[in-house]
Short mmCIF file of C-alpha atoms in Angstrom, two decimals:
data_model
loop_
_atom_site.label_atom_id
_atom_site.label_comp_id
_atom_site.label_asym_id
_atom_site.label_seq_id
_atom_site.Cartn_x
_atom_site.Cartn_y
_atom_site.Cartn_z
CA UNK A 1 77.27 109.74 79.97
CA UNK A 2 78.60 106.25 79.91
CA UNK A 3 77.84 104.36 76.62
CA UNK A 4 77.64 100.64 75.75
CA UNK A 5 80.97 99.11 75.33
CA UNK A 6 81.32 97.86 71.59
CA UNK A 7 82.18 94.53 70.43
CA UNK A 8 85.67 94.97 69.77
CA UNK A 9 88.46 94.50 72.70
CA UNK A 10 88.52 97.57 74.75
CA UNK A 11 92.26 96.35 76.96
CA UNK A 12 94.21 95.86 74.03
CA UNK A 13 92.87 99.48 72.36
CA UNK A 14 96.19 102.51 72.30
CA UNK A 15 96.11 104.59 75.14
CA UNK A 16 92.77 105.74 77.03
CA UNK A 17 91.24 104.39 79.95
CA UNK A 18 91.20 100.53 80.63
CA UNK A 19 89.37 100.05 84.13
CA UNK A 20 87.77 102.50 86.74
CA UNK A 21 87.85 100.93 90.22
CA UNK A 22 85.58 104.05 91.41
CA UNK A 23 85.26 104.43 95.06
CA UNK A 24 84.70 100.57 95.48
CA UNK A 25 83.68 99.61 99.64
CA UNK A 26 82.86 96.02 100.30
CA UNK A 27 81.53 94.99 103.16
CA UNK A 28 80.94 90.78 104.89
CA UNK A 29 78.53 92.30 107.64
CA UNK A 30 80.52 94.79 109.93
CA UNK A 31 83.67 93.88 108.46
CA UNK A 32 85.42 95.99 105.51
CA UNK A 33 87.06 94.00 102.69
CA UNK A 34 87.55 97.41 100.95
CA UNK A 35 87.38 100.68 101.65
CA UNK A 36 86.81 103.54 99.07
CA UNK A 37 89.33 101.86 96.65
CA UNK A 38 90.16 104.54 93.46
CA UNK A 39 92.22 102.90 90.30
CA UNK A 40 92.39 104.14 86.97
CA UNK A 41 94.16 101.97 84.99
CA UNK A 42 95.40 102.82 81.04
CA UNK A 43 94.73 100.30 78.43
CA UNK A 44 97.74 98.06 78.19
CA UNK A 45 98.78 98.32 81.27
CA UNK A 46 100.08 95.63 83.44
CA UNK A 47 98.88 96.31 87.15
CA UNK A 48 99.78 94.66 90.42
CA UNK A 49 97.28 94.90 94.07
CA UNK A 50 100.32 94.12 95.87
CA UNK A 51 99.63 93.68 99.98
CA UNK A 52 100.47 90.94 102.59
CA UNK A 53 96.91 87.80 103.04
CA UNK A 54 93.67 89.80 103.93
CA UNK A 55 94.95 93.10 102.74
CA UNK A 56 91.53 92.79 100.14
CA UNK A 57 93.37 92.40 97.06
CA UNK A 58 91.65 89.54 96.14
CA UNK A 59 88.47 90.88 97.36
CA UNK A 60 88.73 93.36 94.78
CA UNK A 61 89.54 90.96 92.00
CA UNK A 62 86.80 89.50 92.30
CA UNK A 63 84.91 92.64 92.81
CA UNK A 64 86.55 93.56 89.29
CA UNK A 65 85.16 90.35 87.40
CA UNK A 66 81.74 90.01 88.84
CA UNK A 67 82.06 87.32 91.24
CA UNK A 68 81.36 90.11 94.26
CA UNK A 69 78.80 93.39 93.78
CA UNK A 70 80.50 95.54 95.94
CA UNK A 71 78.48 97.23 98.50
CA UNK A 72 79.37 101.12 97.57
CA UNK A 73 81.24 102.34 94.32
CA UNK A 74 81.09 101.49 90.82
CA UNK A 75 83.41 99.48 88.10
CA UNK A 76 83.70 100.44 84.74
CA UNK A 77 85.11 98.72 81.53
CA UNK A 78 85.90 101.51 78.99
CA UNK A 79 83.46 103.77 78.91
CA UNK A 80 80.67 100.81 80.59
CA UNK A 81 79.31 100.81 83.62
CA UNK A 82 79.35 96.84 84.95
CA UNK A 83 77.81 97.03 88.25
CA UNK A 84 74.82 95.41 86.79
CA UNK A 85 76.39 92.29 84.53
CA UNK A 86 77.45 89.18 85.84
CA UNK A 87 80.91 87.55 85.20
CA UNK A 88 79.87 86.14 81.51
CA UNK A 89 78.98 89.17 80.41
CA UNK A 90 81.95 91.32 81.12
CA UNK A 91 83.62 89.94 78.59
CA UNK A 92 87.10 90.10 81.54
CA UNK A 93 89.53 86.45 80.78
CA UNK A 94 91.09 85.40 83.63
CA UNK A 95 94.05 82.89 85.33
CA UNK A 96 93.03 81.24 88.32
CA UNK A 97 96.06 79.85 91.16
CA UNK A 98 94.85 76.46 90.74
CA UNK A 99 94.34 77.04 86.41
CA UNK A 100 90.90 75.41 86.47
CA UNK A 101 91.48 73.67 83.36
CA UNK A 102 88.95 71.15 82.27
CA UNK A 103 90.95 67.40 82.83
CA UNK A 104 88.87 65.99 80.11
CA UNK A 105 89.52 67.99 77.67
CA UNK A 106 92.88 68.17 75.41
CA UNK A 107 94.55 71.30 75.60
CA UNK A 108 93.33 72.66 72.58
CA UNK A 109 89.30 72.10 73.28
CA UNK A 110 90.41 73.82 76.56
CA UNK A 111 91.18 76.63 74.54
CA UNK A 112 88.27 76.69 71.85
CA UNK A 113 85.74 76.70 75.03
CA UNK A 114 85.23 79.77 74.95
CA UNK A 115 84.86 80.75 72.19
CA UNK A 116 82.65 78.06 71.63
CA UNK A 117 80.80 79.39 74.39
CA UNK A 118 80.40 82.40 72.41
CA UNK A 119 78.68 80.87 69.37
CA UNK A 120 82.01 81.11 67.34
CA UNK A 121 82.22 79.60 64.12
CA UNK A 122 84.40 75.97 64.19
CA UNK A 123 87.15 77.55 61.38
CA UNK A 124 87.42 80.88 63.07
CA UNK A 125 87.75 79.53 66.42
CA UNK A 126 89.79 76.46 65.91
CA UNK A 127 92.13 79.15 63.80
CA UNK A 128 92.31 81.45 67.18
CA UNK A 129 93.26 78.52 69.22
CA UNK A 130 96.29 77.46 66.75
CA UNK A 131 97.20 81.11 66.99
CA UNK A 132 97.05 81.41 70.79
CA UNK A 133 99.11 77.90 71.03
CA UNK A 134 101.87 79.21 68.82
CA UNK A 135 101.61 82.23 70.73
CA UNK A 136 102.68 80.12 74.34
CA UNK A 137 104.73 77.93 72.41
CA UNK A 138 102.39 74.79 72.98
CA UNK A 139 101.05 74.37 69.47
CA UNK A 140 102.73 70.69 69.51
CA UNK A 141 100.76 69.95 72.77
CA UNK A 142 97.79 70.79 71.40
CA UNK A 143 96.28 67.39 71.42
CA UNK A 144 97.24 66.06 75.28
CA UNK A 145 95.45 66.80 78.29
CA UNK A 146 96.04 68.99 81.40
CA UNK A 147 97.64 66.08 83.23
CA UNK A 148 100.28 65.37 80.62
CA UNK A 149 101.64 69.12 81.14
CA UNK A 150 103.90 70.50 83.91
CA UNK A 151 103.12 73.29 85.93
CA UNK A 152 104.19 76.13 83.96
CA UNK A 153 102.61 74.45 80.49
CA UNK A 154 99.16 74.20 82.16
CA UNK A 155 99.54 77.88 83.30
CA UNK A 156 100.27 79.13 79.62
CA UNK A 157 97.50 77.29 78.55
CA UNK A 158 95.42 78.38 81.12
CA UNK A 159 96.48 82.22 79.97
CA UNK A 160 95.71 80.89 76.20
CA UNK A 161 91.79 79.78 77.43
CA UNK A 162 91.81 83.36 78.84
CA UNK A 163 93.00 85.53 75.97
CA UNK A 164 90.56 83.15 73.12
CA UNK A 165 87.07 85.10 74.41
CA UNK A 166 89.32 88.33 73.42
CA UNK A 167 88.72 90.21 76.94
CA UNK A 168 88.47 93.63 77.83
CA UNK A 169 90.81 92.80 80.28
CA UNK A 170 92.83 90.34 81.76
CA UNK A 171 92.45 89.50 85.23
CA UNK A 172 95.58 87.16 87.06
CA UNK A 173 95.18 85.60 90.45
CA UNK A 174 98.32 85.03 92.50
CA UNK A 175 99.66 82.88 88.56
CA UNK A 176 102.77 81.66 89.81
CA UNK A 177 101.85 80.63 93.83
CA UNK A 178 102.08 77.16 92.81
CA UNK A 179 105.39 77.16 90.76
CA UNK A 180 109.18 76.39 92.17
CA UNK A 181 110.88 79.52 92.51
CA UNK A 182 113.26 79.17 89.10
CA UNK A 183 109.92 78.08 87.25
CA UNK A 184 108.39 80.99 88.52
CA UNK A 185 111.21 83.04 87.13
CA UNK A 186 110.83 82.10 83.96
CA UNK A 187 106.89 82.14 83.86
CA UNK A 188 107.31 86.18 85.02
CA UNK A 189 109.51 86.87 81.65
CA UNK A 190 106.77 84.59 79.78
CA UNK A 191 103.52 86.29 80.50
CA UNK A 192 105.65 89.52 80.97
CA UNK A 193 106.20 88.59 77.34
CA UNK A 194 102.52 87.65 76.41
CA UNK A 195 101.49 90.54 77.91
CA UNK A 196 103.22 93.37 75.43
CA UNK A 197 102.91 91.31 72.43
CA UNK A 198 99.08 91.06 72.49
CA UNK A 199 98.64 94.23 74.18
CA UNK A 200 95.74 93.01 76.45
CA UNK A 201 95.20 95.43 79.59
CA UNK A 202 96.64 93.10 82.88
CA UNK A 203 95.75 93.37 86.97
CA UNK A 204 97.48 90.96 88.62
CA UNK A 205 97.32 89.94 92.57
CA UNK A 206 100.28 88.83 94.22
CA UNK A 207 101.60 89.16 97.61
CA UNK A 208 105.29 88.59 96.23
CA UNK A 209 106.93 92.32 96.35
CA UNK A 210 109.81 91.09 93.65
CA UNK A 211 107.09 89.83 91.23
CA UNK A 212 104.97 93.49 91.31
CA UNK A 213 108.20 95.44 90.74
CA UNK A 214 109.61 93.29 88.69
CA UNK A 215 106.37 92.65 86.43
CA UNK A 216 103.57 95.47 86.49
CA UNK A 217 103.89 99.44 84.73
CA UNK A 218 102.28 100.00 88.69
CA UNK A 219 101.61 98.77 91.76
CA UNK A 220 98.52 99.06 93.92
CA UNK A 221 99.54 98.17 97.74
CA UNK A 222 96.99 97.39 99.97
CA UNK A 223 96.91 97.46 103.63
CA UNK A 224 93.95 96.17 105.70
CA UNK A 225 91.43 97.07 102.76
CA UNK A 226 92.59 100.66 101.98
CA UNK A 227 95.14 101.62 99.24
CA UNK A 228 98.15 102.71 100.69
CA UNK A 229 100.14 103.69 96.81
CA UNK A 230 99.19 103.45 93.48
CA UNK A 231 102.64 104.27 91.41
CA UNK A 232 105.81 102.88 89.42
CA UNK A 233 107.58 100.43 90.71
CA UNK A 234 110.74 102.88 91.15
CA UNK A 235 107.96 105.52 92.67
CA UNK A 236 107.01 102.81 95.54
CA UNK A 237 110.19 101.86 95.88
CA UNK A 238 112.16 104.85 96.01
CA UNK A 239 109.76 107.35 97.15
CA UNK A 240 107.09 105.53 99.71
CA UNK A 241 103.94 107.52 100.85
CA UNK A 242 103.59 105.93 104.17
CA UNK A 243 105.72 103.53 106.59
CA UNK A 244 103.54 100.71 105.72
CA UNK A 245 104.91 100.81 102.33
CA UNK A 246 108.29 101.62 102.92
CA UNK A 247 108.16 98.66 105.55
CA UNK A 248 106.46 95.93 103.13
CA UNK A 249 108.23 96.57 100.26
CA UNK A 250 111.66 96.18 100.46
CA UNK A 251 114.02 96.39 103.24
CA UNK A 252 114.23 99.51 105.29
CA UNK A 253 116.15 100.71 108.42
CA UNK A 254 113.91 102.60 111.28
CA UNK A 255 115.62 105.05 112.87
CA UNK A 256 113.79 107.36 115.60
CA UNK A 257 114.05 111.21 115.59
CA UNK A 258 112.52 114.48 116.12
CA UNK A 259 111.80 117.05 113.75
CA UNK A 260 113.67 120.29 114.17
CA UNK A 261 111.97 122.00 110.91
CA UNK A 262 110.06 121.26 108.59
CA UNK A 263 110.03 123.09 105.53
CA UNK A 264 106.73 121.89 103.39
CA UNK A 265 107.38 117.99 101.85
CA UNK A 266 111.39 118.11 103.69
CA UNK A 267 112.15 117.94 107.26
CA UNK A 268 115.47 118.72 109.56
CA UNK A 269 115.68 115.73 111.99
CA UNK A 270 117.40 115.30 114.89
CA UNK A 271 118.38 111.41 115.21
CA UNK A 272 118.13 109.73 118.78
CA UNK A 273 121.46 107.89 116.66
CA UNK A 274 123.12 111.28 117.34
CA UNK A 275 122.81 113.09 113.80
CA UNK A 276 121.02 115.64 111.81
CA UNK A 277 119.02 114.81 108.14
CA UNK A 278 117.24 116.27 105.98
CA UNK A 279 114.25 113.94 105.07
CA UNK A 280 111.17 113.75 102.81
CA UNK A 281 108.16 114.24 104.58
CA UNK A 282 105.28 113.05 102.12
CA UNK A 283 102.16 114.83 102.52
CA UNK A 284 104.31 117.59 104.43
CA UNK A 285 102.40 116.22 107.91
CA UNK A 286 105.39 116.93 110.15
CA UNK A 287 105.61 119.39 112.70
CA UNK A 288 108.69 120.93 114.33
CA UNK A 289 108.95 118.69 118.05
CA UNK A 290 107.23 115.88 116.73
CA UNK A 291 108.36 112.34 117.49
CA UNK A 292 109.12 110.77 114.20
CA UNK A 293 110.98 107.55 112.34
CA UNK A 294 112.87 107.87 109.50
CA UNK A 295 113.11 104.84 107.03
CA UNK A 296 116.10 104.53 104.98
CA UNK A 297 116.71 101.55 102.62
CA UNK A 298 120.69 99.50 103.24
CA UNK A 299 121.46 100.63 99.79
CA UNK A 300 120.89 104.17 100.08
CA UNK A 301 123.20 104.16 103.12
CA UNK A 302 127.27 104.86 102.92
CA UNK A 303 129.86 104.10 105.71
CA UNK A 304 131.92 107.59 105.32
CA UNK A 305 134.44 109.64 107.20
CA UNK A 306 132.31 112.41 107.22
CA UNK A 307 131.45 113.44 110.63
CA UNK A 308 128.03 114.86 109.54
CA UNK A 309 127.46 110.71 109.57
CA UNK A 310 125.80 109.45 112.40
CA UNK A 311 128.21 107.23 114.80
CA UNK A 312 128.03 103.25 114.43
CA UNK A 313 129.84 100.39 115.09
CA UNK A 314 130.16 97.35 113.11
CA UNK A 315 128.71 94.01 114.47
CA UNK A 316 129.65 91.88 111.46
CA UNK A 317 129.44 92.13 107.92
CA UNK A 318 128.38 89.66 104.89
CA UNK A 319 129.55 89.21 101.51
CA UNK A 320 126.53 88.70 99.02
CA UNK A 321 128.35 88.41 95.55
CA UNK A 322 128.41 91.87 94.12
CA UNK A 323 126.92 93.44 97.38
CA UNK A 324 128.60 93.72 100.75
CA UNK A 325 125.85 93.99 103.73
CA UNK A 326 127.59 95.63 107.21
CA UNK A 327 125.66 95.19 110.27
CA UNK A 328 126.33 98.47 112.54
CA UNK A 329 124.91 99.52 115.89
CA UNK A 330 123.91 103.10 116.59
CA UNK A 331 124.39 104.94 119.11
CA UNK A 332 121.00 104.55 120.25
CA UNK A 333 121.01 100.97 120.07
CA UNK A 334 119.31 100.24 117.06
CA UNK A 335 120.84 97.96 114.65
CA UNK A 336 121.54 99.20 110.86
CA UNK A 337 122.16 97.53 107.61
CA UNK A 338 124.19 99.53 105.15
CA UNK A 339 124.87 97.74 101.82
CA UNK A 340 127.66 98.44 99.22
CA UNK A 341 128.73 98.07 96.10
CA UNK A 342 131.54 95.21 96.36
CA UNK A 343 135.22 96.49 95.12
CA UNK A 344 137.61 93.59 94.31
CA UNK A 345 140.42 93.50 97.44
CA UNK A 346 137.75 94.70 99.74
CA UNK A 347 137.69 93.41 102.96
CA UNK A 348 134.93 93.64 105.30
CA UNK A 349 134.58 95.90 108.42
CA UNK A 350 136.36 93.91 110.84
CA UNK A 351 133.14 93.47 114.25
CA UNK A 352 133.85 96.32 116.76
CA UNK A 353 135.16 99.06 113.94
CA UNK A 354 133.93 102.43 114.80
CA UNK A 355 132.09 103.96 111.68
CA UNK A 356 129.85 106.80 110.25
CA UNK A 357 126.67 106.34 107.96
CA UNK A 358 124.92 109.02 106.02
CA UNK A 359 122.44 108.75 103.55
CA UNK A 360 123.72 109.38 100.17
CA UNK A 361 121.09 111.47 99.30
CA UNK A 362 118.66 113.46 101.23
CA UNK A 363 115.29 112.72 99.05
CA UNK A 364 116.18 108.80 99.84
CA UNK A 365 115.58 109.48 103.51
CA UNK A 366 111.69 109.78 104.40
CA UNK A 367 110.08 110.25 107.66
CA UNK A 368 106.75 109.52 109.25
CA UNK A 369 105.14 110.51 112.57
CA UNK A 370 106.10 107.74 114.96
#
């Protein structure tokens, strides 16, 4: 039986259970946002909904902090059931894309309203808003306004405003889509930072694959309103569950085949390249005869002398620092990108060089039905 959540700030609690997305379907009309979204996050977790515009990620942000009642499903905070309270009552901070900050107000009263909101006392609250400045390193702002900051300042104090009403949780909507790409470098280590020292439980959207590997304990990708992968970063990455994951995050090489065997989550496959795999077949949904493509990311691919490779020739190949990326042609047609490790003295593949590729590892090879 679900119980009243208690005064005292349920994300930043040790271990347990954060935030149940339970079943969650919204609908505009005939159209599905959502559909039958599951998420259990733990408390102090940092979570991405990673997806591409319209995938429904934000749809169930806003699901999350009140904004929408979803039309199926419930949400819980703790052990709380919030289908029933509006935003103010959920007790959830959060960072908008544009920071919303109130251009009358100096930085700190930004930060004291809401806990002024809350009927705090003036010492305690004006206390908690020195602490939170010192916390984004802004305590010698405190006095200027929004419009004296730059970008990243008014997003730290934005994150400050959000963490004073001490939140459950801590909700972030795309936070760095209107930052240069070095400030929004530095802003990922920052709130990264934020994050683990005050412990506060974290879902943050973003359509920026780097920023959900990079940032979040897991990643929630969305496709067309369904969840596609909830996981690690290294579990989306290295292990997809479907080709719309292995396709969106990441770069990967589609190759065509047909299965030969399949042998419960592996499969034998016969490349239209000319070569046999082994590859992982998640959800062990291949048959033997079925058409079938086989993703394999450039840097889990290795020009060899081994004839079990499939044949190749190189188009053209580009240095990239401490990577070399080859460009090779199967024998099928379709164009690969292998990428190695770059060994001082040497030289790329000179265009026309006949080559094979193999994976280096079968489990790094995954196949789908086509």
């Amino acid at each position: 039986m679900m119980q009243t959540a208690s005064n005292e700030t349920q994300g930043t609690a040790s271990g347990g259970r954060a935030l149940v997305v339970d079943a969650v379907t919204h609908r505009y009309g005939s159209s599905t946002a959502v559909e039958n979204i599951n998420l259990d996050i733990r408390a102090g977790e940092l979570v991405a909904l990673l997806g591409p515009s319209g995938c429904g990620k934000t749809t169930l942000l806003r699901i999350i902090a009140g904004f929408i009642r979803q039309t199926e499903g419930r949400i819980i905070l703790g052990d709380e059931v919030v289908d029933d309270l509006g935003p103010n009552r959920r007790r959830i901070g959060i960072v908008f894309q544009n920071y919303a900050l109130f251009p009358h107000l100096s930085i700190a009263e930004n930060v004291a309203y809401g806990p002024a909101a809350q009927g705090i006392g003036k010492a305690e609250r004006e206390a908690e808003t020195k602490r939170l400045l010192e916390l984004v390193k802004l305590g010698h702002l405190a006095d200027r306004l929004p419009r004296q900051l730059s970008g990243g300042q008014q997003q730290r104090v934005a994150l400050a405003r959000a963490l004073a009403i001490k939140p459950r949780i801590l909700l972030l909507d795309e936070p760095f889509a209107a930052l240069d790409k070095n400030l929004r470098l530095d802003m990922q280590i920052e709130i990264k930072r934020l994050q683990r020292l005050s412990g506060i439980t974290t879902v943050m959207v973003t359509h920026d694959q780097e920023e959900a590997l990079s940032m979040a304990d897991r990643v929630a990708v969305l496709s067309q309103g369904r969840l596609e992968q909830f996981a690690a970063p290294t579990q989306i990455y290295d292990r997809p569950d479907s080709l719309f994951v292995n396709t969106f995050v990441g770069t990967a090489n589609q190759l065509s085949g047909q299965v030969l065997a399949s042998d419960g989550d592996m499969a034998t496959i016969r490349l239209d390249a000319g070569a046999e795999l082994r590859a992982r077949s998640p959800g062990g949904v291949l048959a033997s005869g079925q058409r079938c493509t086989v993703c394999l990311r450039p840097e889990h691919l290795e020009m060899t002398d081994d004839p079990a490779g499939f044949a190749a020739v190189v188009e053209m190949g580009l240095p990239l620092g401490a990577t070399v990326v080859h460009e090779v042609r199967g024998a099928d047609g379709a164009g690969i990108k292998v990428s190695e490790p770059r060994r001082a003295g040497t030289a790329l593949r000179a265009t026309g060089t006949p080559v094979r590729v193999r994976p280096l590892s079968p489990d790094l090879a995954t196949a789908y039905p086509a």
